[in-house]
XYZ file of N, CA and C in Angstrom:
525
model
N 25.082 -5.973 -9.518
C 24.097 -5.089 -8.761
C 22.785 -5.221 -10.306
N 21.840 -6.049 -10.030
C 21.297 -6.879 -10.491
C 19.558 -5.689 -9.819
N 19.131 -4.917 -11.212
C 18.855 -3.355 -10.842
C 17.054 -4.390 -11.564
N 15.462 -4.290 -10.999
C 13.865 -4.444 -11.530
C 13.457 -2.889 -10.893
N 12.619 -3.354 -11.289
C 11.561 -1.649 -12.084
C 10.303 -2.320 -11.930
N 9.376 -1.764 -10.340
C 8.375 -2.283 -11.074
C 7.002 -1.660 -10.131
N 6.331 -1.385 -10.934
C 4.848 -0.600 -10.252
C 3.815 -0.861 -9.419
N 3.886 -0.017 -8.082
C 3.255 -0.716 -7.552
C 2.638 1.016 -7.405
N 1.051 0.153 -7.509
C 0.012 0.694 -6.883
C -0.132 0.787 -5.414
N -0.581 1.913 -4.656
C -1.486 3.016 -3.127
C -3.272 2.883 -3.373
N -3.842 1.763 -3.043
C -5.090 2.073 -3.129
C -5.878 1.910 -1.761
N -7.020 2.470 -1.351
C -7.825 2.591 -0.810
C -8.394 3.394 -0.741
N -9.383 3.586 0.629
C -10.467 4.828 0.221
C -10.118 5.924 1.051
N -11.292 7.401 1.006
C -10.087 8.930 1.111
C -10.302 8.143 2.553
N -8.870 9.329 2.475
C -8.233 9.781 3.577
C -7.960 8.700 4.671
N -7.318 7.583 3.729
C -6.394 6.659 5.716
C -5.180 6.784 5.659
N -4.671 7.997 4.125
C -3.077 8.165 4.998
C -2.561 7.873 3.271
N -2.688 7.661 1.967
C -2.097 6.583 1.100
C -0.827 7.393 0.320
N -1.347 9.033 0.869
C -0.758 9.916 0.128
C 1.320 9.948 1.315
N -0.166 10.227 2.715
C 1.111 10.411 4.121
C 1.741 9.124 3.588
N 1.474 8.128 3.736
C 2.022 6.783 3.512
C 3.523 7.393 2.289
N 3.083 7.466 1.378
C 4.090 6.927 0.258
C 5.685 7.916 0.786
N 4.393 9.271 0.873
C 5.732 10.892 1.721
C 6.585 10.209 2.468
N 5.998 9.553 3.598
C 7.153 8.987 4.265
C 7.786 8.274 3.735
N 7.266 7.283 3.121
C 8.036 5.885 2.459
C 10.181 6.958 1.814
N 9.019 7.879 0.840
C 10.012 8.710 0.197
C 10.560 9.778 0.887
N 10.344 10.569 1.069
C 10.754 11.565 1.915
C 11.442 11.238 3.064
N 10.947 10.473 3.874
C 10.783 11.142 5.234
C 10.052 11.612 5.956
N 9.101 12.060 5.515
C 8.480 13.305 6.130
C 6.632 12.723 6.431
N 6.290 13.930 6.774
C 5.113 13.614 7.077
C 4.516 15.126 7.363
N 3.423 15.676 6.256
C 2.691 16.938 6.770
C 1.540 16.569 6.735
N 0.628 17.308 8.314
C -0.544 17.657 9.145
C -1.827 17.974 7.174
N -0.973 18.899 6.695
C -1.524 19.630 5.517
C -2.604 18.415 4.583
N -3.832 18.797 4.428
C -4.622 17.570 3.631
C -4.993 18.088 2.260
N -3.885 17.197 1.951
C -4.482 17.651 0.144
C -5.810 16.418 -0.370
N -6.061 15.905 -0.534
C -7.052 15.355 -1.540
C -7.047 14.868 -2.774
N -5.501 12.990 -2.841
C -5.010 12.890 -4.294
C -6.438 13.292 -5.447
N -6.815 13.416 -7.011
C -6.824 13.597 -7.583
C -6.847 13.043 -8.483
N -6.501 12.133 -8.855
C -6.816 10.844 -10.388
C -5.434 10.015 -8.938
N -4.175 10.075 -10.354
C -3.176 9.850 -8.788
C -1.736 10.422 -9.527
N -1.160 10.202 -8.597
C -0.049 10.513 -8.260
C 1.063 10.118 -8.551
N 2.422 9.918 -9.207
C 3.672 9.104 -9.349
C 4.840 9.873 -8.588
N 5.778 9.055 -7.786
C 6.452 9.106 -6.700
C 7.759 7.354 -7.164
N 8.957 8.098 -7.201
C 9.823 6.718 -7.596
C 10.460 6.870 -6.155
N 10.647 5.921 -5.721
C 12.725 4.965 -4.744
C 12.974 4.308 -4.859
N 14.212 4.251 -4.872
C 15.177 3.006 -5.310
C 15.935 2.639 -3.890
N 15.884 1.210 -3.909
C 16.027 0.352 -2.064
C 16.435 -0.325 -2.986
N 18.120 -1.323 -2.161
C 18.751 -1.934 -2.088
C 18.624 -2.728 -0.949
N 18.403 -4.236 -1.403
C 17.841 -5.139 -1.090
C 18.498 -5.785 -0.164
N 17.539 -6.613 1.214
C 19.118 -6.523 2.066
C 19.508 -8.100 2.186
N 20.449 -8.345 2.151
C 20.731 -10.392 1.385
C 20.706 -10.480 0.608
N 21.233 -9.513 -0.190
C 20.717 -10.090 -1.807
C 22.337 -9.084 -3.207
N 21.762 -8.615 -3.764
C 22.207 -8.057 -4.974
C 21.320 -7.337 -6.109
N 20.365 -7.329 -5.445
C 19.670 -5.833 -6.560
C 18.983 -4.968 -5.708
N 19.357 -4.133 -6.582
C 18.632 -2.763 -6.024
C 16.750 -2.537 -7.552
N 16.566 -2.170 -6.061
C 14.438 -2.035 -6.655
C 14.365 -1.063 -7.088
N 13.389 -0.575 -8.212
C 13.096 0.967 -7.647
C 10.947 0.302 -7.930
N 10.885 0.707 -7.384
C 9.671 1.093 -7.156
C 9.130 1.833 -7.306
N 8.054 1.672 -8.483
C 7.731 3.471 -9.616
C 6.079 3.143 -8.182
N 5.731 4.332 -7.510
C 4.327 3.449 -6.366
C 3.364 5.352 -7.018
N 2.710 3.817 -7.682
C 1.407 5.025 -8.296
C 0.091 5.148 -6.724
N -0.112 6.116 -6.536
C -0.798 6.653 -5.362
C -2.411 7.308 -6.030
N -2.704 6.076 -6.115
C -4.073 6.176 -6.273
C -5.211 7.039 -5.900
N -5.944 8.414 -6.087
C -7.209 8.566 -5.941
C -8.558 7.875 -4.850
N -8.428 8.025 -3.971
C -9.465 7.993 -2.702
C -10.132 7.284 -3.419
N -11.128 5.422 -3.167
C -12.438 4.998 -3.201
C -12.395 4.305 -2.628
N -13.696 4.054 -2.183
C -13.895 1.996 -2.186
C -14.605 1.075 -3.570
N -14.814 1.852 -3.788
C -15.006 0.809 -5.394
C -14.053 2.003 -6.541
N -13.405 0.595 -7.919
C -13.086 1.496 -8.972
C -14.200 1.165 -10.157
N -14.347 2.754 -10.696
C -13.965 2.872 -12.309
C -13.247 2.095 -12.957
N -13.915 2.548 -14.479
C -12.777 1.897 -15.440
C -11.256 2.520 -15.448
N -11.676 3.942 -14.728
C -10.047 4.814 -14.832
C -9.182 4.787 -14.319
N -10.421 4.182 -12.772
C -9.087 3.856 -11.555
C -7.799 2.328 -11.540
N -9.427 1.200 -12.438
C -8.437 0.066 -13.003
C -7.730 -0.033 -14.301
N -7.453 1.498 -15.311
C -6.578 1.746 -16.309
C -4.548 2.274 -15.369
N -5.265 2.965 -14.174
C -4.219 2.646 -12.865
C -3.478 1.655 -13.270
N -4.641 0.861 -12.595
C -3.995 -0.094 -11.789
C -2.840 -0.928 -12.882
N -3.288 -0.483 -14.333
C -3.193 -1.791 -15.661
C -1.142 -2.233 -14.863
N -0.251 -3.403 -15.435
C 1.081 -3.741 -15.175
C 1.518 -3.490 -13.743
N 1.078 -3.270 -12.398
C 0.647 -3.532 -12.076
C 1.835 -4.987 -10.960
N 2.876 -4.541 -9.845
C 3.451 -6.029 -10.093
C 3.024 -5.587 -8.800
N 2.669 -4.881 -7.654
C 2.062 -5.235 -6.171
C 1.532 -4.062 -5.536
N 0.950 -3.825 -4.724
C 0.152 -3.081 -3.816
C 0.071 -3.127 -2.927
N -0.349 -1.861 -1.964
C -0.519 -1.282 -0.572
C -1.580 -1.463 -0.073
N -3.103 -1.721 -0.166
C -3.030 -1.279 0.575
C -3.564 -0.680 1.493
N -4.276 0.939 2.000
C -4.838 0.964 3.029
C -5.701 1.296 4.472
N -5.985 1.448 5.021
C -7.233 1.529 5.864
C -7.394 2.140 7.259
N -8.070 3.138 7.937
C -7.343 3.965 8.497
C -8.131 3.369 9.728
N -6.994 2.571 10.716
C -7.779 1.957 12.170
C -8.602 2.653 12.380
N -8.707 3.774 12.504
C -9.669 4.639 13.126
C -11.397 4.435 13.116
N -11.050 4.237 11.649
C -12.940 4.336 10.789
C -12.358 2.618 10.658
N -13.814 1.951 10.821
C -13.535 0.152 10.677
C -14.309 0.587 9.102
N -14.674 0.842 8.734
C -15.607 1.499 7.330
C -14.051 0.774 6.206
N -13.671 1.848 6.321
C -12.466 1.333 5.082
C -11.707 0.269 4.725
N -11.625 -0.856 6.507
C -10.811 -1.940 6.277
C -12.237 -2.655 4.887
N -12.676 -2.493 5.439
C -14.397 -3.542 4.582
C -13.532 -2.957 2.682
N -13.428 -1.476 2.932
C -13.465 -0.521 1.730
C -11.764 -1.784 0.838
N -11.358 -1.413 1.802
C -9.559 -1.951 1.536
C -9.992 -3.547 0.789
N -11.072 -4.340 1.258
C -11.400 -5.318 1.175
C -12.146 -5.939 -0.216
N -12.373 -4.880 -0.580
C -13.910 -5.075 -1.265
C -13.222 -4.189 -2.767
N -11.410 -3.208 -2.341
C -11.235 -3.402 -3.235
C -10.487 -4.290 -4.336
N -9.109 -5.063 -2.696
C -9.060 -6.455 -3.624
C -10.051 -7.198 -3.479
N -11.089 -7.720 -3.867
C -11.595 -7.988 -4.208
C -11.968 -8.446 -5.837
N -12.145 -6.839 -5.853
C -12.515 -6.139 -7.090
C -10.846 -6.154 -8.228
N -9.955 -5.894 -7.498
C -8.658 -5.570 -8.306
C -8.323 -7.422 -9.090
N -7.940 -7.692 -7.325
C -7.590 -9.325 -8.173
C -9.180 -10.525 -8.927
N -10.033 -9.420 -8.895
C -10.892 -9.717 -10.181
C -10.782 -10.201 -11.934
N -10.384 -8.901 -11.199
C -9.553 -7.912 -12.294
C -7.888 -8.180 -13.245
N -7.965 -8.886 -12.382
C -6.032 -8.790 -13.137
C -5.419 -10.193 -12.714
N -6.189 -10.594 -10.822
C -5.085 -11.444 -10.645
C -4.880 -11.205 -9.513
N -4.246 -12.213 -8.196
C -3.711 -12.039 -7.455
C -2.087 -11.224 -7.931
N -1.824 -10.764 -7.370
C -0.015 -10.076 -7.841
C 0.276 -9.905 -5.750
N 1.133 -9.894 -5.251
C 1.871 -9.323 -4.503
C 1.140 -8.278 -3.565
N 0.964 -8.161 -2.170
C 0.512 -6.853 -1.362
C 0.014 -7.195 -0.493
N 0.703 -6.216 0.392
C 0.519 -5.784 1.990
C -0.466 -4.762 2.150
N -0.833 -4.901 3.544
C -2.235 -4.598 3.999
C -1.442 -3.164 5.330
N -1.771 -2.910 4.859
C -0.871 -1.687 6.240
C -2.845 -0.593 6.916
N -2.756 -0.744 8.086
C -3.286 -0.388 9.131
C -3.363 1.102 9.466
N -3.169 2.064 9.022
C -2.624 3.441 9.336
C -2.917 4.067 10.611
N -2.495 4.796 10.429
C -2.898 5.675 11.833
C -2.956 5.612 13.473
N -1.214 3.907 13.532
C -1.689 3.884 14.959
C -1.144 4.708 16.107
N -0.520 5.961 15.150
C -0.473 6.134 15.654
C -1.542 6.879 17.332
N -3.337 6.761 17.085
C -4.220 6.792 17.243
C -4.464 5.692 17.714
N -3.669 4.837 18.509
C -4.262 3.777 18.690
C -5.867 3.557 19.763
N -5.127 4.718 20.219
C -6.239 4.498 22.099
C -7.551 4.547 20.965
N -7.845 5.116 20.033
C -8.838 5.686 18.733
C -9.676 4.737 18.249
N -9.230 3.655 17.949
C -9.304 2.003 16.683
C -10.298 2.233 16.819
N -11.160 1.340 15.729
C -12.234 0.907 15.504
C -11.630 -0.892 15.221
N -10.679 -0.840 14.805
C -10.410 -1.726 14.348
C -9.212 -3.368 15.852
N -10.429 -3.917 15.590
C -10.748 -5.201 16.561
C -8.699 -6.353 16.620
N -7.982 -7.159 18.406
C -7.508 -7.611 17.391
C -7.966 -8.615 16.692
N -9.137 -9.040 16.428
C -10.176 -10.183 16.213
C -10.103 -10.242 14.981
N -10.563 -8.359 14.544
C -10.118 -8.012 12.674
C -8.972 -8.990 11.965
N -8.336 -8.074 13.257
C -6.773 -7.585 12.624
C -6.836 -9.258 12.276
N -6.349 -10.602 13.416
C -6.292 -11.702 12.659
C -6.653 -11.735 11.585
N -8.444 -12.145 11.344
C -8.765 -12.169 10.325
C -7.999 -11.936 9.476
N -7.946 -10.756 9.193
C -6.763 -9.209 7.651
C -5.722 -11.052 7.376
N -5.539 -10.916 8.568
C -4.216 -11.981 8.684
C -4.471 -13.163 7.517
N -5.522 -13.755 7.250
C -6.704 -14.427 5.997
C -6.751 -14.458 5.259
N -6.288 -13.350 5.314
C -6.938 -12.221 3.677
C -4.893 -12.001 3.266
N -4.551 -11.300 3.581
C -3.144 -10.840 3.551
C -2.134 -11.476 3.976
N -1.199 -11.713 3.066
C 0.075 -11.949 3.697
C 0.539 -12.044 4.939
N 0.903 -10.226 4.789
C 0.999 -9.009 5.738
C 0.648 -8.219 5.946
N -0.125 -8.237 7.785
C -0.513 -6.507 7.843
C 0.303 -6.062 8.877
N 0.405 -4.941 8.606
C 0.910 -3.561 8.905
C -0.149 -2.711 10.305
N 0.598 -2.756 11.381
C -0.426 -0.572 11.391
C 1.141 -1.048 12.084
N 0.447 0.745 10.915
C 1.792 1.436 10.198
C 0.893 2.822 10.947
N 1.979 4.208 11.570
C 1.600 4.835 11.156
C 2.468 6.167 10.874
N 1.512 6.865 9.553
C 2.459 7.941 8.252
C 3.154 9.200 8.897
N 2.732 9.437 9.868
C 2.862 10.907 11.111
C 4.094 10.058 11.353
N 4.874 9.064 12.975
C 5.778 8.416 13.374
C 6.779 7.633 12.629
N 6.524 6.937 11.370
C 7.138 6.274 10.714
C 7.341 4.484 10.745
N 5.853 4.580 12.369
C 6.358 2.927 12.716
C 5.935 2.209 11.427
N 6.762 1.416 11.698
C 6.578 -0.338 10.466
C 5.940 0.674 9.036
N 6.014 2.071 8.944
C 5.704 2.739 6.389
C 7.021 1.475 5.972
N 7.856 1.784 6.497
C 9.760 1.170 5.823
C 9.524 -0.454 5.753
N 9.248 -1.203 6.613
C 8.848 -2.477 6.944
C 7.911 -2.921 5.749
N 6.526 -2.926 6.089
C 6.075 -2.842 5.213
C 6.685 -2.794 2.811
N 7.189 -1.712 2.979
C 7.667 -1.192 1.754
C 8.392 -1.800 1.622
N 8.716 -2.620 2.220
C 10.720 -4.003 2.048
C 9.969 -4.690 2.262
N 9.234 -5.234 3.000
C 8.867 -6.858 2.721
C 7.502 -7.066 0.962
N 7.198 -6.067 0.870
C 6.333 -5.959 -0.624
C 7.551 -5.945 -1.711
N 8.666 -4.614 -2.375
C 9.052 -4.565 -2.580
C 9.970 -5.988 -2.937
N 10.255 -6.906 -1.700
C 10.684 -8.604 -1.572
C 10.681 -8.888 -1.693
N 8.201 -8.787 -2.171
C 7.986 -9.670 -2.197
C 7.919 -10.628 -4.263
N 7.651 -8.594 -4.292
C 7.732 -8.670 -5.704
C 9.562 -9.006 -6.340
N 10.139 -9.425 -6.331
C 10.878 -9.139 -6.792
C 10.903 -10.950 -6.709
N 10.887 -11.837 -5.588
C 10.728 -13.194 -5.382
C 9.770 -13.422 -6.478
N 8.703 -12.926 -6.850
C 7.450 -13.547 -7.449
C 8.350 -13.411 -9.038
N 8.888 -11.864 -9.366
C 9.971 -11.959 -10.732
C 11.150 -12.204 -11.495
N 11.374 -12.732 -9.748
C 12.872 -13.326 -10.081
C 11.967 -15.028 -10.301
N 11.107 -16.031 -9.244
C 10.142 -17.069 -9.588
C 9.771 -17.407 -11.639
N 9.554 -15.797 -11.706
C 8.837 -16.472 -13.552
C 9.536 -15.652 -14.672
N 11.000 -15.230 -14.204
C 12.100 -15.274 -15.250
C 12.236 -16.251 -16.351
N 12.713 -16.685 -16.871
C 13.308 -17.909 -18.093
C 14.680 -18.231 -17.165
Protein backbone atom coordinates (compact mmCIF):
# COMPACT_ATOMS: atom_id res chain seq x y z
CA UNK A 1 0.00 0.00 0.00
CA UNK A 2 1.27 3.45 -0.96
CA UNK A 3 1.07 6.19 1.67
CA UNK A 4 0.78 9.83 0.67
CA UNK A 5 0.87 12.71 3.16
CA UNK A 6 -0.72 16.01 2.19
CA UNK A 7 -1.23 19.38 3.82
CA UNK A 8 -4.82 20.62 3.46
CA UNK A 9 -5.85 24.10 4.61
CA UNK A 10 -9.39 24.92 5.68
CA UNK A 11 -10.23 28.57 5.05
CA UNK A 12 -13.22 30.88 5.18
CA UNK A 13 -14.78 33.78 7.03
CA UNK A 14 -15.36 33.97 10.80
CA UNK A 15 -17.85 31.54 12.39
CA UNK A 16 -18.70 29.55 9.24
CA UNK A 17 -17.94 26.22 10.91
CA UNK A 18 -14.38 25.45 9.77
CA UNK A 19 -13.31 23.98 13.11
CA UNK A 20 -16.58 22.07 13.42
CA UNK A 21 -16.11 20.59 9.94
CA UNK A 22 -12.62 19.41 10.87
CA UNK A 23 -13.82 18.00 14.20
CA UNK A 24 -16.67 16.15 12.46
CA UNK A 25 -14.29 14.69 9.86
CA UNK A 26 -11.50 13.73 12.26
CA UNK A 27 -13.46 12.52 15.33
CA UNK A 28 -17.06 12.31 14.03
CA UNK A 29 -18.14 14.64 16.83
CA UNK A 30 -19.79 18.06 17.03
CA UNK A 31 -19.81 20.63 19.83
CA UNK A 32 -22.22 23.54 20.17
CA UNK A 33 -19.54 25.50 22.02
CA UNK A 34 -18.02 28.18 19.83
CA UNK A 35 -14.30 28.70 20.23
CA UNK A 36 -12.50 31.16 17.99
CA UNK A 37 -9.44 29.69 16.31
CA UNK A 38 -6.37 31.82 16.91
CA UNK A 39 -3.71 31.40 14.24
CA UNK A 40 -3.98 27.81 13.10
CA UNK A 41 -5.07 24.49 14.60
CA UNK A 42 -3.61 21.31 13.12
CA UNK A 43 -5.22 17.84 13.08
CA UNK A 44 -4.50 14.69 11.11
CA UNK A 45 -6.55 11.85 9.72
CA UNK A 46 -5.49 8.84 7.70
CA UNK A 47 -7.92 7.41 5.19
CA UNK A 48 -7.81 4.51 2.77
CA UNK A 49 -9.06 5.72 -0.58
CA UNK A 50 -11.76 3.48 -2.07
CA UNK A 51 -10.81 1.38 -5.11
CA UNK A 52 -7.09 2.17 -4.71
CA UNK A 53 -4.12 0.87 -2.77
CA UNK A 54 -3.48 4.36 -1.40
CA UNK A 55 -3.50 5.38 2.24
CA UNK A 56 -3.74 9.16 2.46
CA UNK A 57 -2.63 11.02 5.57
CA UNK A 58 -4.30 14.40 5.60
CA UNK A 59 -2.66 17.08 7.75
CA UNK A 60 -5.52 19.52 8.23
CA UNK A 61 -4.61 23.16 8.93
CA UNK A 62 -7.67 24.97 10.30
CA UNK A 63 -6.75 28.60 9.60
CA UNK A 64 -8.35 31.36 11.71
CA UNK A 65 -11.38 32.91 10.03
CA UNK A 66 -10.90 35.93 7.81
CA UNK A 67 -12.38 37.51 4.71
CA UNK A 68 -8.88 38.43 3.47
CA UNK A 69 -5.40 37.21 4.25
CA UNK A 70 -2.25 38.97 5.35
CA UNK A 71 1.33 37.68 5.27
CA UNK A 72 0.87 35.48 8.37
CA UNK A 73 -2.16 33.67 6.93
CA UNK A 74 -0.44 33.22 3.58
CA UNK A 75 2.53 31.66 5.40
CA UNK A 76 0.16 29.03 6.84
CA UNK A 77 -0.97 28.13 3.32
CA UNK A 78 2.51 27.59 1.89
CA UNK A 79 2.89 24.02 0.66
CA UNK A 80 -0.81 23.15 0.77
CA UNK A 81 -1.73 20.33 -1.59
CA UNK A 82 -5.45 21.07 -1.21
CA UNK A 83 -7.90 23.64 0.11
CA UNK A 84 -11.31 23.46 1.73
CA UNK A 85 -13.26 26.69 1.39
CA UNK A 86 -16.10 26.95 3.92
CA UNK A 87 -19.03 29.37 3.80
CA UNK A 88 -22.16 29.61 5.95
CA UNK A 89 -25.33 29.06 3.96
CA UNK A 90 -27.24 31.30 6.38
CA UNK A 91 -24.86 34.24 5.78
CA UNK A 92 -24.71 35.19 2.11
CA UNK A 93 -21.65 37.42 2.58
CA UNK A 94 -19.50 34.48 3.64
CA UNK A 95 -19.78 33.05 0.12
CA UNK A 96 -18.33 36.27 -1.29
CA UNK A 97 -15.56 36.09 1.33
CA UNK A 98 -14.69 32.53 0.24
CA UNK A 99 -14.55 33.65 -3.39
CA UNK A 100 -12.33 36.57 -2.45
CA UNK A 101 -9.99 34.26 -0.51
CA UNK A 102 -9.90 31.87 -3.47
CA UNK A 103 -8.79 34.72 -5.74
CA UNK A 104 -6.07 35.85 -3.31
CA UNK A 105 -4.75 32.30 -2.81
CA UNK A 106 -4.78 31.43 -6.52
CA UNK A 107 -2.95 34.67 -7.29
CA UNK A 108 -0.25 33.96 -4.70
CA UNK A 109 0.18 30.18 -5.02
CA UNK A 110 -1.68 29.11 -8.15
CA UNK A 111 -4.60 26.71 -8.24
CA UNK A 112 -4.58 23.51 -6.19
CA UNK A 113 -7.34 20.91 -5.74
CA UNK A 114 -10.13 22.41 -3.68
CA UNK A 115 -13.73 21.96 -2.62
CA UNK A 116 -16.37 24.44 -1.46
CA UNK A 117 -18.51 23.59 1.54
CA UNK A 118 -21.73 25.50 2.05
CA UNK A 119 -22.06 24.66 5.71
CA UNK A 120 -24.98 24.68 8.17
CA UNK A 121 -27.35 22.82 5.82
CA UNK A 122 -29.18 21.63 8.95
CA UNK A 123 -30.49 25.23 8.97
CA UNK A 124 -31.60 25.08 5.32
CA UNK A 125 -34.85 26.94 6.10
CA UNK A 126 -32.66 29.93 7.10
CA UNK A 127 -30.36 29.81 4.07
CA UNK A 128 -29.67 33.01 2.17
CA UNK A 129 -27.74 31.33 -0.66
CA UNK A 130 -30.01 30.60 -3.62
CA UNK A 131 -29.85 27.57 -5.90
CA UNK A 132 -28.89 29.95 -8.71
CA UNK A 133 -25.91 31.16 -6.66
CA UNK A 134 -24.91 27.58 -5.87
CA UNK A 135 -24.99 26.86 -9.61
CA UNK A 136 -22.67 29.82 -10.21
CA UNK A 137 -20.28 28.48 -7.56
CA UNK A 138 -20.16 25.23 -9.54
CA UNK A 139 -18.46 27.19 -12.32
CA UNK A 140 -15.70 28.34 -9.94
CA UNK A 141 -15.27 25.24 -7.76
CA UNK A 142 -15.26 21.77 -9.28
CA UNK A 143 -17.13 20.40 -6.27
CA UNK A 144 -19.65 22.32 -4.14
CA UNK A 145 -21.17 20.51 -1.16
CA UNK A 146 -24.11 21.38 1.08
CA UNK A 147 -22.72 20.28 4.42
CA UNK A 148 -23.66 20.24 8.07
CA UNK A 149 -20.92 19.80 10.62
CA UNK A 150 -23.70 19.35 13.17
CA UNK A 151 -25.31 16.32 11.48
CA UNK A 152 -22.28 15.20 9.46
CA UNK A 153 -24.14 15.62 6.16
CA UNK A 154 -21.70 15.47 3.21
CA UNK A 155 -18.62 16.37 5.31
CA UNK A 156 -16.85 13.05 4.78
CA UNK A 157 -17.89 12.91 1.10
CA UNK A 158 -16.39 16.34 0.49
CA UNK A 159 -13.09 15.56 2.20
CA UNK A 160 -12.79 12.15 0.52
CA UNK A 161 -13.37 13.79 -2.86
CA UNK A 162 -10.68 16.36 -2.11
CA UNK A 163 -8.28 13.61 -0.94
CA UNK A 164 -8.85 11.73 -4.21
CA UNK A 165 -8.23 14.90 -6.24
CA UNK A 166 -4.97 15.52 -4.37
CA UNK A 167 -3.80 11.95 -4.99
CA UNK A 168 -4.69 12.22 -8.69
CA UNK A 169 -2.71 15.49 -8.96
CA UNK A 170 0.22 14.05 -6.98
CA UNK A 171 0.44 10.90 -9.09
CA UNK A 172 0.10 12.91 -12.32
CA UNK A 173 3.08 15.05 -11.28
CA UNK A 174 5.22 12.03 -10.28
CA UNK A 175 8.08 11.08 -12.63
